[in-house]
Coordinates of C-alpha atoms and ligand atoms in Angstrom, one line a residue:
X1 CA 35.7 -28.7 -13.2
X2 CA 32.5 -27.2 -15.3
X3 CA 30.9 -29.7 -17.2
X4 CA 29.7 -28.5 -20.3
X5 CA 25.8 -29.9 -21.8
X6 CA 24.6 -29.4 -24.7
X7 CA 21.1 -30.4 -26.1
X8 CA 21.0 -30.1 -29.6
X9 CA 18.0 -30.4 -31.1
X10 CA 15.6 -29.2 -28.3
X11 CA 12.9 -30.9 -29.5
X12 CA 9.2 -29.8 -29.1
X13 CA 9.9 -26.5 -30.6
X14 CA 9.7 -25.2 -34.0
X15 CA 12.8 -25.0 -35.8
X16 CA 16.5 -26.2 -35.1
X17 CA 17.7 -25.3 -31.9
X18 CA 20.4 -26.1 -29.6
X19 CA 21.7 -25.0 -26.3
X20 CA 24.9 -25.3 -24.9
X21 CA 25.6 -24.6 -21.5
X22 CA 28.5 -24.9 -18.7
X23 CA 27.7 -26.1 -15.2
X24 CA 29.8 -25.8 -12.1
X25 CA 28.9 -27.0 -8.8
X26 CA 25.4 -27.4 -9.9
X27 CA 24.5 -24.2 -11.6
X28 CA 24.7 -23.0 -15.4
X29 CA 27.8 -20.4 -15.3
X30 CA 26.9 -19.6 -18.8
X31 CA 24.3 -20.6 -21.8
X32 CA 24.5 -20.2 -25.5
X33 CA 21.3 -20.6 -27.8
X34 CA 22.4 -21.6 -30.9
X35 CA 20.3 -21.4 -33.8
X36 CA 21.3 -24.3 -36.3
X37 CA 19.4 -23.4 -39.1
X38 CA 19.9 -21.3 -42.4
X39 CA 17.6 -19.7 -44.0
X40 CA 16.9 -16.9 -46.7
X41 CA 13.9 -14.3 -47.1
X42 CA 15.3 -11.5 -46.9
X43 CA 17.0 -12.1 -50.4
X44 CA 14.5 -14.5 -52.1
X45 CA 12.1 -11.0 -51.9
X46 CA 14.5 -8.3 -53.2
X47 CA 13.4 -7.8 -57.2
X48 CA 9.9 -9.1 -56.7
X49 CA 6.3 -8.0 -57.1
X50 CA 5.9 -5.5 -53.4
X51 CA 2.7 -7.2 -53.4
X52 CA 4.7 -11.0 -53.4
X53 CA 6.3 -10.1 -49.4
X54 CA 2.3 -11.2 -48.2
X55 CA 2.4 -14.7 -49.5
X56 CA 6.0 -14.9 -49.5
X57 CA 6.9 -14.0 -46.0
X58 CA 4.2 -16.1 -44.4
X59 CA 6.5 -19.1 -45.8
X60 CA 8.3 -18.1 -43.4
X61 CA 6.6 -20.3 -40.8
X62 CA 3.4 -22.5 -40.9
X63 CA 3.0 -21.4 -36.8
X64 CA 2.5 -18.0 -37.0
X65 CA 2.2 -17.1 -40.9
X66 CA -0.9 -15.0 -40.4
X67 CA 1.3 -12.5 -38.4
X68 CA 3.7 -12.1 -41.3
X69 CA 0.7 -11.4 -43.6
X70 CA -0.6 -8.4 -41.6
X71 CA 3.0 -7.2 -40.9
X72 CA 3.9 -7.0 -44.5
X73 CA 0.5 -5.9 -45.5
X74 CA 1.2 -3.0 -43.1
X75 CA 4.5 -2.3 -44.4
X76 CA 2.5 -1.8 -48.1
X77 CA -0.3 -0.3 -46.5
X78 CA 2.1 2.7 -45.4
X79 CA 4.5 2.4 -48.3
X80 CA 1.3 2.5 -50.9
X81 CA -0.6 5.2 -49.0
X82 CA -4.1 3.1 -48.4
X83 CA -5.4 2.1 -44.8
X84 CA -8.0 -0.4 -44.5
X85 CA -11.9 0.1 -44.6
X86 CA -13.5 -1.1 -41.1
X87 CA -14.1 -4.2 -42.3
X88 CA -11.2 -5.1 -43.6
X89 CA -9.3 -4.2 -39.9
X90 CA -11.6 -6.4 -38.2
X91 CA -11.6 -9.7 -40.0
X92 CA -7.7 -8.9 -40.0
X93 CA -7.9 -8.9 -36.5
X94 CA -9.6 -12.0 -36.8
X95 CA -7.6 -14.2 -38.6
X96 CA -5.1 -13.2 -36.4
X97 CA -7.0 -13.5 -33.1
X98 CA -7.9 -17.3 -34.0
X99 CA -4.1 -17.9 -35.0
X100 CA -3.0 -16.6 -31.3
X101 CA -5.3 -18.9 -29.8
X102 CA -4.4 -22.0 -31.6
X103 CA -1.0 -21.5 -31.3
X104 CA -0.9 -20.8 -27.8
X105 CA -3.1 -24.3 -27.3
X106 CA -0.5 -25.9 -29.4
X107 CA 2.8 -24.5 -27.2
X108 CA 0.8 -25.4 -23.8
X109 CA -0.5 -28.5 -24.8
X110 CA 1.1 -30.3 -27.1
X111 CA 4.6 -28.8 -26.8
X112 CA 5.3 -28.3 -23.1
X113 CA 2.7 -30.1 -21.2
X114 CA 5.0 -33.6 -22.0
X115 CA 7.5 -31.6 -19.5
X116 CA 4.8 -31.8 -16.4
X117 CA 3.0 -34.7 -16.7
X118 CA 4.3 -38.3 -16.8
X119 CA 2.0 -39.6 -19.5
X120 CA 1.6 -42.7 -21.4
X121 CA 5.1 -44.4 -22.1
X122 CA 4.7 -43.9 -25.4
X123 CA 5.3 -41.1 -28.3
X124 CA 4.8 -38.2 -28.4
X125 CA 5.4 -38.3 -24.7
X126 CA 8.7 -40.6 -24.7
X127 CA 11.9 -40.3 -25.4
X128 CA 12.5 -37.2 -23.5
X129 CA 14.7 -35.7 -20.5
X130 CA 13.1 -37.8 -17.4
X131 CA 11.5 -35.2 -15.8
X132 CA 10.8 -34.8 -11.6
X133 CA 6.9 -35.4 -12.1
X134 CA 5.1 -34.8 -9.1
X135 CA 2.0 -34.8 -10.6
X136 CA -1.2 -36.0 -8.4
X137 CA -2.6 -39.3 -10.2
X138 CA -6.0 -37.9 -10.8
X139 CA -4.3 -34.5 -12.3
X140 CA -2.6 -36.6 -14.6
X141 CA -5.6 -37.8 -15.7
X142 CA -7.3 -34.9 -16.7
X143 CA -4.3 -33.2 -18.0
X144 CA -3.3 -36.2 -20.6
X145 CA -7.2 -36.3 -21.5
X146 CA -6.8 -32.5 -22.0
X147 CA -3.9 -32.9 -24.7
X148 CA -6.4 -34.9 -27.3
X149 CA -9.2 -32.2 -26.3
X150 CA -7.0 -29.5 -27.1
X151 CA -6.2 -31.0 -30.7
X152 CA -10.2 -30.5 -31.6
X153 CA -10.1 -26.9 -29.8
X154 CA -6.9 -26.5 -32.0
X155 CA -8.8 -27.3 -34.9
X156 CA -11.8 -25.8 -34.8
X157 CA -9.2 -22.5 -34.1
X158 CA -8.3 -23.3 -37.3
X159 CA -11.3 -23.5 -38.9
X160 CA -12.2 -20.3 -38.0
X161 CA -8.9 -18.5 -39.3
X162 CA -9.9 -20.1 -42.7
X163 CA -13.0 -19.2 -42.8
X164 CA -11.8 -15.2 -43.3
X165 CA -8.7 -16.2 -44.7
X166 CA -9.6 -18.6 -47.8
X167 CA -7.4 -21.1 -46.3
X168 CA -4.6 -21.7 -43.2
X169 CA -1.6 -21.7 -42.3
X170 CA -0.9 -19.6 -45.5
X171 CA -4.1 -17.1 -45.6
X172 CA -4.8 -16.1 -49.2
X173 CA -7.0 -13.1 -48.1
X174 CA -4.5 -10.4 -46.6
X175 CA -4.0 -7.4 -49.4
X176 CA -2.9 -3.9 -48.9
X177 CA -6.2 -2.3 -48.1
X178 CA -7.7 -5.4 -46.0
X179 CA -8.8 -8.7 -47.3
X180 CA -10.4 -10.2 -50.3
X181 CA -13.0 -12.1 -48.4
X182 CA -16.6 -11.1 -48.5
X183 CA -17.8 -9.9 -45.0
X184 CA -20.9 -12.2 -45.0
X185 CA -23.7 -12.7 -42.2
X186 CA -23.0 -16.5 -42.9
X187 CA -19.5 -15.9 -42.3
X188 CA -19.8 -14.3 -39.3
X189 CA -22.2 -17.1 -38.3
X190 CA -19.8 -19.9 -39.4
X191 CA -17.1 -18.2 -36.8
X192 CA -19.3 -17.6 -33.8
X193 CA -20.3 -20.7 -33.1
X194 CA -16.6 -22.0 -33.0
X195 CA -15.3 -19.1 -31.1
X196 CA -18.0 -20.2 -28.7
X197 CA -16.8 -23.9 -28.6
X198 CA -13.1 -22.7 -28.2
X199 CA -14.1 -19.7 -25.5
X200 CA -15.7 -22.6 -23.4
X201 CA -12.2 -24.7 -23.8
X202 CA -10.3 -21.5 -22.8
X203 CA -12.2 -20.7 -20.0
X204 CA -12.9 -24.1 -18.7
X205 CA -10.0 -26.1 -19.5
X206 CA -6.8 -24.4 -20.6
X207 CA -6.7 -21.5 -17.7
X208 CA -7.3 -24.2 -15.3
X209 CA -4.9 -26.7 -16.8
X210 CA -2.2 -24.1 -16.4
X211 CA -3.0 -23.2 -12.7
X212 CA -2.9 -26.7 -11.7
X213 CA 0.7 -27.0 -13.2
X214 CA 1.6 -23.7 -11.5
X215 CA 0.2 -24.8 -8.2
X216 CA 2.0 -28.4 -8.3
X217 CA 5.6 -26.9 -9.9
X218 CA 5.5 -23.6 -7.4
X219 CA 9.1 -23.6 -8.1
X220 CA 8.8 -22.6 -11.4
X221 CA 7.5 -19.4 -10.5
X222 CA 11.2 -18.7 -9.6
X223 CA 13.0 -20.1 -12.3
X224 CA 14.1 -18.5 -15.7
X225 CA 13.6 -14.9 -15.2
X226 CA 15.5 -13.7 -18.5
X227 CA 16.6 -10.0 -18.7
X228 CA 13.3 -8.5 -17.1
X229 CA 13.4 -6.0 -20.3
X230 CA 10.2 -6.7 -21.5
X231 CA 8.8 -5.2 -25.2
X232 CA 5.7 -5.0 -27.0
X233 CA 4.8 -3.6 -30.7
X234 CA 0.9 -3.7 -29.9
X235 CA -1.2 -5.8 -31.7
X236 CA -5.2 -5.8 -32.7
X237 CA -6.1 -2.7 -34.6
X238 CA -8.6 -0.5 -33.2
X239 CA -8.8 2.1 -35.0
X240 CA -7.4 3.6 -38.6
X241 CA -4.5 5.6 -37.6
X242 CA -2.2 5.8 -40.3
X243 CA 0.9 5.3 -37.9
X244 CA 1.1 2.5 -36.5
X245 CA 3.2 3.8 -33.4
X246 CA 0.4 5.9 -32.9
X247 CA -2.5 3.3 -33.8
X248 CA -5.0 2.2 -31.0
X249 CA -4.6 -1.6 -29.8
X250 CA -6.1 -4.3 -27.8
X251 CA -2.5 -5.1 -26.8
X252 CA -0.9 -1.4 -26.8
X253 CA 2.8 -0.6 -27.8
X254 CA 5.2 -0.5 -24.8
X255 CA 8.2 -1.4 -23.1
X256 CA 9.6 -2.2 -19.5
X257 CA 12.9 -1.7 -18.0
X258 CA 13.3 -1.6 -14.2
X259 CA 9.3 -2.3 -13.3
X260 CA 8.6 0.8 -15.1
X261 CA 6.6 1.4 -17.9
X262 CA 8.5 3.5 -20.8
X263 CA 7.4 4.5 -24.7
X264 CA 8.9 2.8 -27.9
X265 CA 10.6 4.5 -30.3
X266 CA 11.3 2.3 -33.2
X267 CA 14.3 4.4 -34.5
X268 CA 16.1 2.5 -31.3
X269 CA 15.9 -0.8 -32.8
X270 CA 18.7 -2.5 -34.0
X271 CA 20.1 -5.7 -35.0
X272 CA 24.1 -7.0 -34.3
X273 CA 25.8 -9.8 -36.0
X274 CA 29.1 -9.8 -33.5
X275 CA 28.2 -13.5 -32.7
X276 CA 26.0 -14.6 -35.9
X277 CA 27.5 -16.1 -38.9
X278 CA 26.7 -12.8 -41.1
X279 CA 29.4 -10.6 -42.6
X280 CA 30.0 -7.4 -40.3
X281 CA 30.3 -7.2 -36.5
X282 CA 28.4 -3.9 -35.7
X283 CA 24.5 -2.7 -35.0
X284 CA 22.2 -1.6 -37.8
X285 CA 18.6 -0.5 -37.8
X286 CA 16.2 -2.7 -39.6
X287 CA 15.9 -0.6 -42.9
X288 CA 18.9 -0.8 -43.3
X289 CA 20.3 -4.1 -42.5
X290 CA 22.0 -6.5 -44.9
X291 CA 21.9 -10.3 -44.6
X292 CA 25.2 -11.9 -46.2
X293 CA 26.0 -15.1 -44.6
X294 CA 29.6 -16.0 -43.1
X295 CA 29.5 -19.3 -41.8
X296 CA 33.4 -19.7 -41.0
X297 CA 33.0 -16.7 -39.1
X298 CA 35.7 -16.4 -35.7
X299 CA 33.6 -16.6 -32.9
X300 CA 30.2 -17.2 -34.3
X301 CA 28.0 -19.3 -33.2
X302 CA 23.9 -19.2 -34.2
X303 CA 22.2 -18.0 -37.3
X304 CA 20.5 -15.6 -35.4
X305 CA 21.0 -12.1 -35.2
X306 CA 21.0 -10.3 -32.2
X307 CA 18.1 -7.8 -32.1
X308 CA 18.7 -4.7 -29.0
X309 CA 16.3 -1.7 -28.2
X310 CA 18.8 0.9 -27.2
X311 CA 21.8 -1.4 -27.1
X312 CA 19.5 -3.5 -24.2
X313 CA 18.1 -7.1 -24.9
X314 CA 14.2 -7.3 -24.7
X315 CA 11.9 -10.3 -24.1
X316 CA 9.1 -10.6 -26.5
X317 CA 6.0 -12.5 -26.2
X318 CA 3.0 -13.0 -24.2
X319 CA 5.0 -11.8 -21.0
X320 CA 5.6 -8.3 -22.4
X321 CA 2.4 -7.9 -23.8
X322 CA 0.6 -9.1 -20.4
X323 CA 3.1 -7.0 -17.9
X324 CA 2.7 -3.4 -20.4
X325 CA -1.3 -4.1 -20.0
X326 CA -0.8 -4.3 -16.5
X327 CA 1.2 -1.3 -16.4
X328 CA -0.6 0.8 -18.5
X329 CA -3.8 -0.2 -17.0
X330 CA -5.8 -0.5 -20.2
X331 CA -7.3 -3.7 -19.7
X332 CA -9.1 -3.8 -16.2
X333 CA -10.7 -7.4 -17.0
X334 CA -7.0 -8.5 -18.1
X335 CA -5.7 -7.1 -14.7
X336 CA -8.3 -8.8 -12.6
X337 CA -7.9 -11.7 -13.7
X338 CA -4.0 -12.0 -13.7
X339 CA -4.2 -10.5 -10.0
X340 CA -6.5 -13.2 -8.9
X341 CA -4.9 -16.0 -10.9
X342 CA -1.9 -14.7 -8.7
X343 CA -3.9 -14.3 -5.3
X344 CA -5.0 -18.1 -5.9
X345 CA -1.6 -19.3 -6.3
X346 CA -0.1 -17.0 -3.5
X347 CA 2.4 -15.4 -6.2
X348 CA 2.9 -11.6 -6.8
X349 CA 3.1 -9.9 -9.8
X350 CA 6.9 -10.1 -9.8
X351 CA 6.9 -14.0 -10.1
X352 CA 5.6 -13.2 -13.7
X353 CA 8.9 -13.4 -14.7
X354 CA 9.3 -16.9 -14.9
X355 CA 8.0 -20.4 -16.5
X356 CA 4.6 -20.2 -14.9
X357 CA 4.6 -16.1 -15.7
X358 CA 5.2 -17.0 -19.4
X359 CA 2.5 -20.1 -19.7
X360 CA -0.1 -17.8 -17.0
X361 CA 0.2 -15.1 -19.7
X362 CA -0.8 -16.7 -22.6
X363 CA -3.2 -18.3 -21.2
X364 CA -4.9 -14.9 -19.9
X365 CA -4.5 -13.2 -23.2
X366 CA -6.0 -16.2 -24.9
X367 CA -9.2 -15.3 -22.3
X368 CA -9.1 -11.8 -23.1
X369 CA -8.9 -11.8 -26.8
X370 CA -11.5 -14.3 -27.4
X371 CA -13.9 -12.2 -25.5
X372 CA -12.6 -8.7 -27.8
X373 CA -13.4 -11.5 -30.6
X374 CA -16.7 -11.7 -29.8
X375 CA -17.4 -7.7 -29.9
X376 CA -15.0 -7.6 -33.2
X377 CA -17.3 -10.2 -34.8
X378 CA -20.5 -8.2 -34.0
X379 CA -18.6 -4.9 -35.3
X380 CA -18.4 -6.2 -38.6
X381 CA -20.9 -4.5 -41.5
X382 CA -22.0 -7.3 -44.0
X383 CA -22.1 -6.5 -47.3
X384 CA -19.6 -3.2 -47.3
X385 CA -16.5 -3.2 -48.9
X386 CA -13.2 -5.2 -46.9
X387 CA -10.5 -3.8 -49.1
X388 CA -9.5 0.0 -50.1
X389 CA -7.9 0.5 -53.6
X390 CA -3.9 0.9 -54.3
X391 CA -1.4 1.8 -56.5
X392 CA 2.1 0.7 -56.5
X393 CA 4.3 3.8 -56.5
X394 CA 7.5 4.0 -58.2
X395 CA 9.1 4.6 -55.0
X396 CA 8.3 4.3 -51.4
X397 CA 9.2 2.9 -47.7
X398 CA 6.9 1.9 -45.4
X399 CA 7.4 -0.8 -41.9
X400 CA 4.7 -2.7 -40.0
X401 CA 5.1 -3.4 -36.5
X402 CA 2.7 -6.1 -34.7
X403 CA 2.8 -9.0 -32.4
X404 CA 3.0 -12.4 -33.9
X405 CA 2.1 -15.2 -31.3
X406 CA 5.3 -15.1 -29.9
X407 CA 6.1 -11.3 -29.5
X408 CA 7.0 -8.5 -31.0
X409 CA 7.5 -8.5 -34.9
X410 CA 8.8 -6.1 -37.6
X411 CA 8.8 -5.8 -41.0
X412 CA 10.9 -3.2 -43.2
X413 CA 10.5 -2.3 -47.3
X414 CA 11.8 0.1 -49.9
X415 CA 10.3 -0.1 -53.0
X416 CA 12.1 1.1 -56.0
X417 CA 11.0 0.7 -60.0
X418 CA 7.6 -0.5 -58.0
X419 CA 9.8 -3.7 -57.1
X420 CA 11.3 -4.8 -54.1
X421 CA 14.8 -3.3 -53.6
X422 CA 15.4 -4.1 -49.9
X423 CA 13.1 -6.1 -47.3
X424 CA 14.0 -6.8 -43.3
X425 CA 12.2 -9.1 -40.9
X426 CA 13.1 -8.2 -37.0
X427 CA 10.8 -11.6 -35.3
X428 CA 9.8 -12.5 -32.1
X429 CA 12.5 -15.7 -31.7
X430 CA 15.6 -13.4 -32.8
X431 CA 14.5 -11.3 -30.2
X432 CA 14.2 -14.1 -27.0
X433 CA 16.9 -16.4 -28.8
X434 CA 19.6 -13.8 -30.1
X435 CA 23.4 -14.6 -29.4
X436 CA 25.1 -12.0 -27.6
X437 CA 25.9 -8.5 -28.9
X438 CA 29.4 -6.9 -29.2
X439 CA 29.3 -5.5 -25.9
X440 CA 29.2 -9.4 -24.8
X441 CA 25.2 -9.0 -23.3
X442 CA 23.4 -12.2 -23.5
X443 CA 20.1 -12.8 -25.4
X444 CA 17.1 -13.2 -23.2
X445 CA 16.7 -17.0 -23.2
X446 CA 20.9 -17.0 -22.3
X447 CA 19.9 -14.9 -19.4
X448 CA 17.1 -17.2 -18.2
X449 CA 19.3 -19.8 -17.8
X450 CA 22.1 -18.2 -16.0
X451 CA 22.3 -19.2 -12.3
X452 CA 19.8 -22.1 -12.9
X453 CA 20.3 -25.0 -10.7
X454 CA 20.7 -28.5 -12.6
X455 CA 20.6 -31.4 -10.5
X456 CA 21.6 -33.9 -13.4
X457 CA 24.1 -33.0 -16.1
X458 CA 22.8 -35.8 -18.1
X459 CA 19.3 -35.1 -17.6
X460 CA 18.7 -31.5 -18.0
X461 CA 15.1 -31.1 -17.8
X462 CA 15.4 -27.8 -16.3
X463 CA 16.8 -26.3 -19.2
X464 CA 14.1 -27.7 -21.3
X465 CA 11.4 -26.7 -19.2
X466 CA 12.8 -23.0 -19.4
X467 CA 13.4 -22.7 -23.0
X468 CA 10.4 -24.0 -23.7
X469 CA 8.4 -21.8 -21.9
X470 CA 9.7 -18.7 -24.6
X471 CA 8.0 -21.1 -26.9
X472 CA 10.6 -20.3 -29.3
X473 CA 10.7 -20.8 -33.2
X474 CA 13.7 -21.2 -35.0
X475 CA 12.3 -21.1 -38.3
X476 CA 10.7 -17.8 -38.0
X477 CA 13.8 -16.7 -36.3
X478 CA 16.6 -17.3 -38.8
X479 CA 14.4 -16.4 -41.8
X480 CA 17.2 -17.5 -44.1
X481 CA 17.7 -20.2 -47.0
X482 CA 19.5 -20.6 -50.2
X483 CA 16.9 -20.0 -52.5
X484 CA 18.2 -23.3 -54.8
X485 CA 19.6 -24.6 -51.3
X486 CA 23.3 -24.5 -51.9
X487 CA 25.6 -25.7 -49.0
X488 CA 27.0 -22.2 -47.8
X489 CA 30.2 -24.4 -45.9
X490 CA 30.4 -27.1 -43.7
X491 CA 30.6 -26.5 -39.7
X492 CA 30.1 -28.4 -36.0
X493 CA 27.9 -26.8 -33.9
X494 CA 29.3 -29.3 -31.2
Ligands
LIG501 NI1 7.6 -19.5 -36.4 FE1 6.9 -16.6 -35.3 C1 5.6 -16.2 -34.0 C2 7.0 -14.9 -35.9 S1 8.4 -16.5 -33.9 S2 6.5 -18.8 -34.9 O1 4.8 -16.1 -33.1 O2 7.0 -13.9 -36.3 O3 9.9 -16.0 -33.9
LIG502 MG1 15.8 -10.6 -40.4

């Protein structure tokens, strides 16, 4: 008889989420992600100043709001014909590199590392599932030490985002054309010596911290594979290229399917509401999608939609970005280190696909783009102009496509009468947490936890430990609210 758990919240995420999932003799049969939030961007933009989608979309989460900026600033930068000035790429880069880093300490630190380590009996580490913590004593230690470290390495992360961006998590300096700020020598000063105190933490601390959780839970190197479909927009301009499918990037634009590396065409993209409380059951692309809720829809059962690249799910994040690097072979110091991380655990590449993959990889990228930082910083010209004039046309379209913490992210505009007339957001957390499609395909965190072995119903620390390690975002992921917060109908999730 298939005993059915559900965990609903997941805590230790951002966002309302809850997963339901069937067990029989031991094993999850089937997993739904449900996404128990509603939201509303999409509409609160249409009408408005184009310029309003920078501040307005970054509201859309207080994580990873700095990767909404540059996304809708590139949507205007196409739609209003104006590309940055040098500056004005680099300290967006920036404020985007520091964001990455603090929120990957955050996920690793103070969001998953409560799943590892026993702790102190007390909150934030209790009440939780009771985990199998095989933890050596004087690990534990160092590891529990670590978390309050990590909060100052957080913050000076933090500091440094603000010091380009005016203030954080909403940055006031992202325009169409670059940023507002002043590129000053004390400025550039001001970041340095952070980046150096957070580089030395990175290094030092969080690489090793996640190898020592890799080497004592080896078995999570096998566990929560998810569809092996991997995607990546790119993300960390280096260069001016008007298109950005065409722009050059730290992180480049690519995708995986079957171990191979293949190019992305974002005409593929599309999102499907068969299973999301949103009127219609079929596929659209982005610039044209339509967001009308439907909450006593048959059958439904998140508020996410169901994003697909050529009908296929994709994961997003850190994974895809990592595995395209090592594919393409465009970062040799980013492939050297992954291989030895690997080498010194006695893993392969292949057992990237997994909890440890997902935590190894952000941990590595966090590495590498502090050290790209570093060059970025020295790159910048003080004194010379960090934004490029605009005009808002009467009509126009334009999309970004970047890489929020969390993976691949897209934003879509039309512009008509110089206002807004239609604005989509395709995130990183649809992506990984999306219901199924109409052709019944589960999302990527669904197919992570198909198969997995649950030794106690009641205490289903497995599951967390593998939807965790998505580091998923509901918030960001429904994107949807009310905009005076009307009830939309009442509905169990249970
Ligand atoms: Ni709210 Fe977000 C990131 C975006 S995730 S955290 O990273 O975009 O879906
Ligand atoms: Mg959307």
């Amino acid at each position: 008889m298939p005993e059915k758990i559900v965990i609903d919240p997941l805590t230790r995420i951002e966002g309302h989420l809850a997963i339901e999932a069937s067990v029989d003799g031991g094993r999850i049969q089937e997993a739904r992600v449900v996404g128990s939030l509603y939201r509303g961007f999409e509409q609160i933009l249409a009408g408005r100043e184009p310029q309003d989608a920078i501040p307005i979309t970054q509201r859309i989460c207080g994580v990873c709001p700095v990767s909404h900026a540059v996304t809708s600033a590139q949507c205007l930068d196409r739609a209003l014909g104006v590309m940055p000035t040098e500056n004005g790429r680099i300290i967006r880069n920036l404020i985007q590199g520091a964001n990455y880093i603090q929120s990957h300490i955050v996920h690793f630190y103070h969001l998953s590392l409560v799943d590892f380590v026993r702790g102190p009996q007390a909150p934030p580490f209790v009440p939780r599932y009771e985990n199998d913590y095989r933890m050596p004593e004087q690990a534990e230690k160092q590891l529990v030490s670590h978390y309050l470290q990590a909060l100052q390495a957080r913050l000076k992360a933090h500091e440094m985002a603000a010091i380009f961006a005016g203030k954080i998590p909403h940055v006031a300096s992202i325009v169409p054309g670059g940023v507002t700020v002043p590129a000053t020598v004390d400025k550039v000063t001001a970041f340095l010596w952070r980046l150096n105190e957070v580089q030395e933490f990175i290094d030092n601390v969080y690489l090793a911290d996640v190898m020592t959780v890799a080497r004592v839970y080896r078995d999570y190197a096998d566990m929560g594979a998810g569809p092996r479909n991997l995607l990546s927009f790119g993300v960390f301009d280096l260069d001016g290229e008007p298109d950005v499918t065409k722009r050059k990037r730290l992180f480049r634009m690519g995708r995986v399917k079957d171990g191979k590396l293949l190019p992305v065409d974002p005409a593929q993209i599309t999102e499907d509401t068969r299973f999301g409380w949103y009127e219609g059951d079929g596929a659209q692309p982005p610039a044209k999608g339509e967001t009308r809720p439907a909450p006593s829809k048959q059958d439904a059962y998140s508020w996410l939609k169901a994003p697909r690249y050529g009908g296929d799910p994709y994961e997003v994040g850190p994974l895809a970005r990592v595995m395209v690097a090592l594919l393409d072979g465009s970062l040799p110091e980013l492939a050297a280190a992954a291989d030895s991380a690997l080498k010194d655990l006695g893993f392969e590449r292949r057992h990237l696909y997994s909890v440890t993959g997902r935590h190894l990889a952000r941990a590595l990228e966090a590495q590498v783009l502090a050290r790209a930082m570093r060059k970025w910083l020295l790159e910048i010209k003080p004194n010379q102009p960090t934004a490029a004039d605009f005009k808002v046309p009467k009509q126009a379209e334009g999309f970004g496509l970047w890489e929020a913490p969390r993976g691949a992210l897209g934003h879509w505009i039309r512009i008509e009468d110089r206002k807004i007339a239609q604005y989509q957001a395709v995130v990183p957390t649809t992506w990984n947490g999306s219901p199924r499609d109409g052709r019944g395909r589960p999302g990527p965190i669904e197919a992570a936890l198909h198969g997995v072995a649950v030794k106690d119903a009641k205490n289903p620390f497995e599951i967390a430990r593998i939807v965790r390690s998505f580091d998923p975002c509901i918030a960001c992921a429904v994107h949807l609210a009310t905009p005076r917060g009307e009830g939309l109908g009442e509905f169990r999730i249970l």
